[in-house]
PDB file of C-alpha atoms in Angstrom:
ATOM      1  CA  MET P   8      47.423 -47.529 -23.808  1.00 45.00           C
ATOM      2  CA  SER P   9      50.533 -49.211 -22.440  1.00 46.00           C
ATOM      3  CA  LYS P  10      53.586 -47.231 -21.481  1.00 40.00           C
ATOM      4  CA  ASP P  11      55.470 -48.351 -24.621  1.00 39.00           C
ATOM      5  CA  GLU P  12      52.704 -47.219 -26.956  1.00 47.00           C
ATOM      6  CA  HIS P  13      52.476 -43.746 -28.455  1.00 52.00           C
ATOM      7  CA  ASP P  14      49.359 -41.885 -29.311  1.00 75.00           C
ATOM      8  CA  ILE P  15      48.590 -41.953 -33.022  1.00 79.00           C
ATOM      9  CA  THR P  16      49.950 -38.425 -33.552  1.00 85.00           C
ATOM     10  CA  GLN P  17      53.333 -39.478 -32.167  1.00 86.00           C
ATOM     11  CA  THR P  18      53.217 -42.640 -34.250  1.00 85.00           C
ATOM     12  CA  ILE P  19      52.590 -40.627 -37.417  1.00 91.00           C
ATOM     13  CA  GLU P  20      55.479 -38.303 -36.555  1.00 93.00           C
ATOM     14  CA  LEU P  21      57.816 -41.267 -36.052  1.00 92.00           C
ATOM     15  CA  VAL P  22      56.670 -42.873 -39.311  1.00 93.00           C
ATOM     16  CA  ASN P  23      57.180 -39.651 -41.253  1.00 96.00           C
ATOM     17  CA  GLU P  24      60.601 -39.010 -39.718  1.00 96.00           C
ATOM     18  CA  GLU P  25      61.990 -42.398 -40.737  1.00 96.00           C
ATOM     19  CA  TRP P  26      60.291 -42.224 -44.135  1.00 96.00           C
ATOM     20  CA  GLN P  27      61.948 -38.858 -44.753  1.00 97.00           C
ATOM     21  CA  ARG P  28      65.324 -40.304 -43.717  1.00 98.00           C
ATOM     22  CA  PHE P  29      64.895 -43.043 -46.320  1.00 97.00           C
ATOM     23  CA  LEU P  30      63.963 -40.510 -49.015  1.00 98.00           C
ATOM     24  CA  ASN P  31      66.895 -38.264 -48.101  1.00 98.00           C
ATOM     25  CA  VAL P  32      69.328 -41.138 -48.602  1.00 97.00           C
ATOM     26  CA  ALA P  33      67.644 -42.084 -51.880  1.00 97.00           C
ATOM     27  CA  ARG P  34      67.978 -38.503 -53.116  1.00 97.00           C
ATOM     28  CA  LEU P  35      71.757 -38.587 -52.599  1.00 96.00           C
ATOM     29  CA  PHE P  36      71.953 -40.455 -55.897  1.00 96.00           C
ATOM     30  CA  SER P  37      71.680 -38.689 -59.243  1.00 97.00           C
ATOM     31  CA  LYS P  38      68.673 -39.481 -61.412  1.00 97.00           C
ATOM     32  CA  GLU P  39      70.829 -41.725 -63.573  1.00 97.00           C
ATOM     33  CA  GLU P  40      72.284 -43.525 -60.544  1.00 96.00           C
ATOM     34  CA  GLN P  41      68.781 -44.076 -59.134  1.00 97.00           C
ATOM     35  CA  THR P  42      67.980 -46.307 -62.090  1.00 96.00           C
ATOM     36  CA  THR P  43      71.327 -47.890 -62.965  1.00 95.00           C
ATOM     37  CA  ILE P  44      73.169 -48.744 -59.746  1.00 94.00           C
ATOM     38  CA  LYS P  45      72.147 -52.086 -58.264  1.00 93.00           C
ATOM     39  CA  LEU P  46      72.717 -51.617 -54.581  1.00 90.00           C
ATOM     40  CA  MET P  47      70.558 -54.201 -52.854  1.00 82.00           C
ATOM     41  CA  GLY P  48      70.816 -57.406 -54.812  1.00 82.00           C
ATOM     42  CA  SER P  49      69.344 -56.537 -58.178  1.00 85.00           C
ATOM     43  CA  TRP P  50      67.429 -53.504 -56.902  1.00 91.00           C
ATOM     44  CA  SER P  51      68.142 -49.904 -57.779  1.00 94.00           C
ATOM     45  CA  ILE P  52      66.853 -46.884 -55.861  1.00 96.00           C
ATOM     46  CA  LYS P  53      63.922 -46.796 -58.306  1.00 96.00           C
ATOM     47  CA  ASP P  54      63.135 -50.419 -57.440  1.00 94.00           C
ATOM     48  CA  LEU P  55      63.349 -49.672 -53.716  1.00 95.00           C
ATOM     49  CA  LEU P  56      60.941 -46.763 -54.150  1.00 96.00           C
ATOM     50  CA  GLY P  57      58.460 -49.138 -55.764  1.00 94.00           C
ATOM     51  CA  HIS P  58      59.018 -51.733 -53.045  1.00 93.00           C
ATOM     52  CA  ILE P  59      58.436 -49.252 -50.212  1.00 95.00           C
ATOM     53  CA  ALA P  60      55.351 -47.862 -51.987  1.00 95.00           C
ATOM     54  CA  THR P  61      53.969 -51.385 -52.369  1.00 93.00           C
ATOM     55  CA  TRP P  62      54.414 -52.120 -48.679  1.00 91.00           C
ATOM     56  CA  ASP P  63      52.863 -48.792 -47.645  1.00 94.00           C
ATOM     57  CA  ARG P  64      49.881 -49.791 -49.798  1.00 93.00           C
ATOM     58  CA  GLU P  65      49.799 -53.277 -48.253  1.00 90.00           C
ATOM     59  CA  THR P  66      49.961 -51.830 -44.736  1.00 89.00           C
ATOM     60  CA  LEU P  67      47.011 -49.600 -45.540  1.00 90.00           C
ATOM     61  CA  LEU P  68      45.019 -52.475 -47.068  1.00 88.00           C
ATOM     62  CA  ASN P  69      45.702 -54.711 -44.078  1.00 85.00           C
ATOM     63  CA  MET P  70      44.643 -51.991 -41.644  1.00 84.00           C
ATOM     64  CA  GLU P  71      41.414 -51.546 -43.601  1.00 85.00           C
ATOM     65  CA  ARG P  72      40.817 -55.303 -43.526  1.00 85.00           C
ATOM     66  CA  SER P  73      41.478 -55.368 -39.800  1.00 79.00           C
ATOM     67  CA  GLN P  74      39.115 -52.476 -39.231  1.00 79.00           C
ATOM     68  CA  ASN P  75      36.443 -54.460 -41.090  1.00 81.00           C
ATOM     69  CA  GLY P  76      37.090 -57.534 -38.951  1.00 82.00           C
ATOM     70  CA  GLU P  77      38.802 -59.402 -41.779  1.00 83.00           C
ATOM     71  CA  LYS P  78      42.149 -61.161 -41.730  1.00 80.00           C
ATOM     72  CA  GLY P  79      45.155 -59.468 -43.279  1.00 72.00           C
ATOM     73  CA  THR P  80      46.921 -60.827 -46.321  1.00 73.00           C
ATOM     74  CA  GLN P  81      48.977 -63.966 -45.792  1.00 74.00           C
ATOM     75  CA  TYR P  82      52.087 -63.487 -47.914  1.00 74.00           C
ATOM     76  CA  GLY P  83      53.658 -66.919 -47.631  1.00 74.00           C
ATOM     77  CA  ALA P  84      57.102 -66.875 -49.234  1.00 82.00           C
ATOM     78  CA  ILE P  85      57.824 -63.168 -48.780  1.00 77.00           C
ATOM     79  CA  ASP P  86      60.798 -63.065 -51.140  1.00 76.00           C
ATOM     80  CA  GLU P  87      58.686 -64.507 -53.942  1.00 81.00           C
ATOM     81  CA  TRP P  88      55.884 -62.058 -53.155  1.00 76.00           C
ATOM     82  CA  ASN P  89      58.380 -59.178 -53.240  1.00 76.00           C
ATOM     83  CA  LYS P  90      59.711 -60.338 -56.621  1.00 79.00           C
ATOM     84  CA  ALA P  91      56.225 -60.583 -58.078  1.00 76.00           C
ATOM     85  CA  SER P  92      55.143 -57.190 -56.739  1.00 78.00           C
ATOM     86  CA  SER P  93      58.369 -55.610 -58.012  1.00 79.00           C
ATOM     87  CA  ALA P  94      57.821 -57.063 -61.475  1.00 77.00           C
ATOM     88  CA  VAL P  95      54.572 -55.086 -61.707  1.00 80.00           C
ATOM     89  CA  LYS P  96      56.509 -51.819 -61.411  1.00 84.00           C
ATOM     90  CA  VAL P  97      59.499 -52.667 -63.586  1.00 82.00           C
ATOM     91  CA  GLY P  98      58.140 -50.486 -66.394  1.00 89.00           C
ATOM     92  CA  PHE P  99      57.737 -47.434 -64.179  1.00 94.00           C
ATOM     93  CA  SER P 100      59.839 -44.424 -65.050  1.00 96.00           C
ATOM     94  CA  LEU P 101      61.859 -42.868 -62.243  1.00 97.00           C
ATOM     95  CA  GLU P 102      59.323 -40.046 -62.069  1.00 97.00           C
ATOM     96  CA  GLN P 103      56.465 -42.542 -61.781  1.00 97.00           C
ATOM     97  CA  ALA P 104      58.302 -44.364 -58.993  1.00 97.00           C
ATOM     98  CA  TRP P 105      58.724 -41.101 -57.036  1.00 98.00           C
ATOM     99  CA  GLU P 106      55.064 -40.175 -57.627  1.00 98.00           C
ATOM    100  CA  ASP P 107      53.957 -43.645 -56.532  1.00 96.00           C
ATOM    101  CA  ILE P 108      55.914 -43.615 -53.279  1.00 97.00           C
ATOM    102  CA  GLU P 109      54.694 -40.115 -52.420  1.00 97.00           C
ATOM    103  CA  SER P 110      51.082 -40.995 -53.223  1.00 97.00           C
ATOM    104  CA  CYS P 111      51.081 -44.325 -51.366  1.00 96.00           C
ATOM    105  CA  HIS P 112      52.700 -42.801 -48.305  1.00 96.00           C
ATOM    106  CA  GLN P 113      50.260 -39.896 -48.234  1.00 97.00           C
ATOM    107  CA  LYS P 114      47.299 -42.291 -48.427  1.00 96.00           C
ATOM    108  CA  LEU P 115      48.755 -44.285 -45.546  1.00 93.00           C
ATOM    109  CA  ILE P 116      49.281 -41.142 -43.450  1.00 95.00           C
ATOM    110  CA  ASP P 117      45.785 -39.870 -44.243  1.00 95.00           C
ATOM    111  CA  TYR P 118      44.382 -43.198 -43.114  1.00 90.00           C
ATOM    112  CA  LEU P 119      46.428 -43.147 -39.914  1.00 89.00           C
ATOM    113  CA  LYS P 120      45.207 -39.634 -39.143  1.00 90.00           C
ATOM    114  CA  ALA P 121      41.607 -40.812 -39.449  1.00 88.00           C
ATOM    115  CA  LEU P 122      42.221 -44.145 -37.710  1.00 79.00           C
ATOM    116  CA  PRO P 123      39.567 -44.836 -35.106  1.00 71.00           C
ATOM    117  CA  GLN P 124      41.061 -45.101 -31.630  1.00 70.00           C
ATOM    118  CA  GLU P 125      38.895 -48.170 -30.985  1.00 70.00           C
ATOM    119  CA  LEU P 126      40.785 -50.049 -33.682  1.00 67.00           C
ATOM    120  CA  LEU P 127      44.022 -49.460 -31.782  1.00 67.00           C
ATOM    121  CA  GLU P 128      42.423 -50.149 -28.411  1.00 68.00           C
ATOM    122  CA  SER P 129      40.858 -53.391 -29.659  1.00 63.00           C
ATOM    123  CA  ARG P 130      44.339 -54.655 -30.531  1.00 61.00           C
ATOM    124  CA  ARG P 131      43.106 -55.768 -33.948  1.00 60.00           C
ATOM    125  CA  TYR P 132      45.798 -53.550 -35.373  1.00 64.00           C
ATOM    126  CA  SER P 133      48.294 -52.137 -32.924  1.00 67.00           C
ATOM    127  CA  GLN P 134      50.583 -49.182 -33.178  1.00 71.00           C
ATOM    128  CA  ARG P 135      53.441 -51.650 -32.720  1.00 74.00           C
ATOM    129  CA  GLN P 136      52.371 -53.333 -35.980  1.00 78.00           C
ATOM    130  CA  ILE P 137      52.172 -49.948 -37.707  1.00 81.00           C
ATOM    131  CA  LEU P 138      55.672 -49.074 -36.525  1.00 81.00           C
ATOM    132  CA  GLY P 139      57.022 -52.462 -37.568  1.00 81.00           C
ATOM    133  CA  GLU P 140      55.528 -52.302 -41.032  1.00 85.00           C
ATOM    134  CA  THR P 141      56.670 -48.754 -41.674  1.00 91.00           C
ATOM    135  CA  ILE P 142      59.559 -47.465 -39.579  1.00 92.00           C
ATOM    136  CA  SER P 143      61.403 -50.770 -39.346  1.00 92.00           C
ATOM    137  CA  HIS P 144      60.967 -51.356 -43.071  1.00 92.00           C
ATOM    138  CA  TYR P 145      62.103 -47.862 -44.054  1.00 96.00           C
ATOM    139  CA  ARG P 146      65.080 -48.138 -41.690  1.00 96.00           C
ATOM    140  CA  GLU P 147      66.080 -51.554 -43.045  1.00 94.00           C
ATOM    141  CA  HIS P 148      66.306 -50.234 -46.591  1.00 94.00           C
ATOM    142  CA  ARG P 149      67.816 -46.872 -45.627  1.00 96.00           C
ATOM    143  CA  GLU P 150      70.568 -48.643 -43.725  1.00 96.00           C
ATOM    144  CA  GLY P 151      71.147 -50.984 -46.671  1.00 95.00           C
ATOM    145  CA  VAL P 152      71.579 -48.012 -49.004  1.00 95.00           C
ATOM    146  CA  GLU P 153      73.868 -46.277 -46.508  1.00 96.00           C
ATOM    147  CA  ARG P 154      76.025 -49.427 -46.213  1.00 94.00           C
ATOM    148  CA  TRP P 155      76.276 -49.593 -50.005  1.00 94.00           C
ATOM    149  CA  ARG P 156      77.340 -45.944 -50.187  1.00 93.00           C
ATOM    150  CA  THR P 157      79.949 -46.458 -47.465  1.00 93.00           C
ATOM    151  CA  THR P 158      81.535 -49.388 -49.282  1.00 92.00           C
ATOM    152  CA  HIS P 159      81.403 -47.788 -52.741  1.00 88.00           C
ATOM    153  CA  GLU P 160      82.731 -44.295 -52.102  1.00 75.00           C
TER     154      GLU P 160
END
């Protein structure tokens, strides 16, 4: 393990800390605001919950593929992929969106806890990738929501 890598327990702690920061910012909005205010383009908090849940699910699926020696998903035009994946969840209620994000994140964490060390050591799926696909993503959207709040208060 290189000096800039963490053991998987530390990685999980870092992932959960940033995930919780994102959720805390999302919870600053009332239930009504979570579905009506468009704060990142055309996305509400509810939409962001679905987006984050989708990417937690994709991270998990790509780690499983990597563990099986398969290639991860090639997303191509990421904005188009995000639009299409968001359209699937447009009919979710706010409660369903919260349940989905909690469930997807827990599945990801459970997988990380059981992740074979040899997968990380083989470099097929590095902790740097895990951090990039979770922490960086959560932070990006948390900071976007915080910027919106700062300019609209």
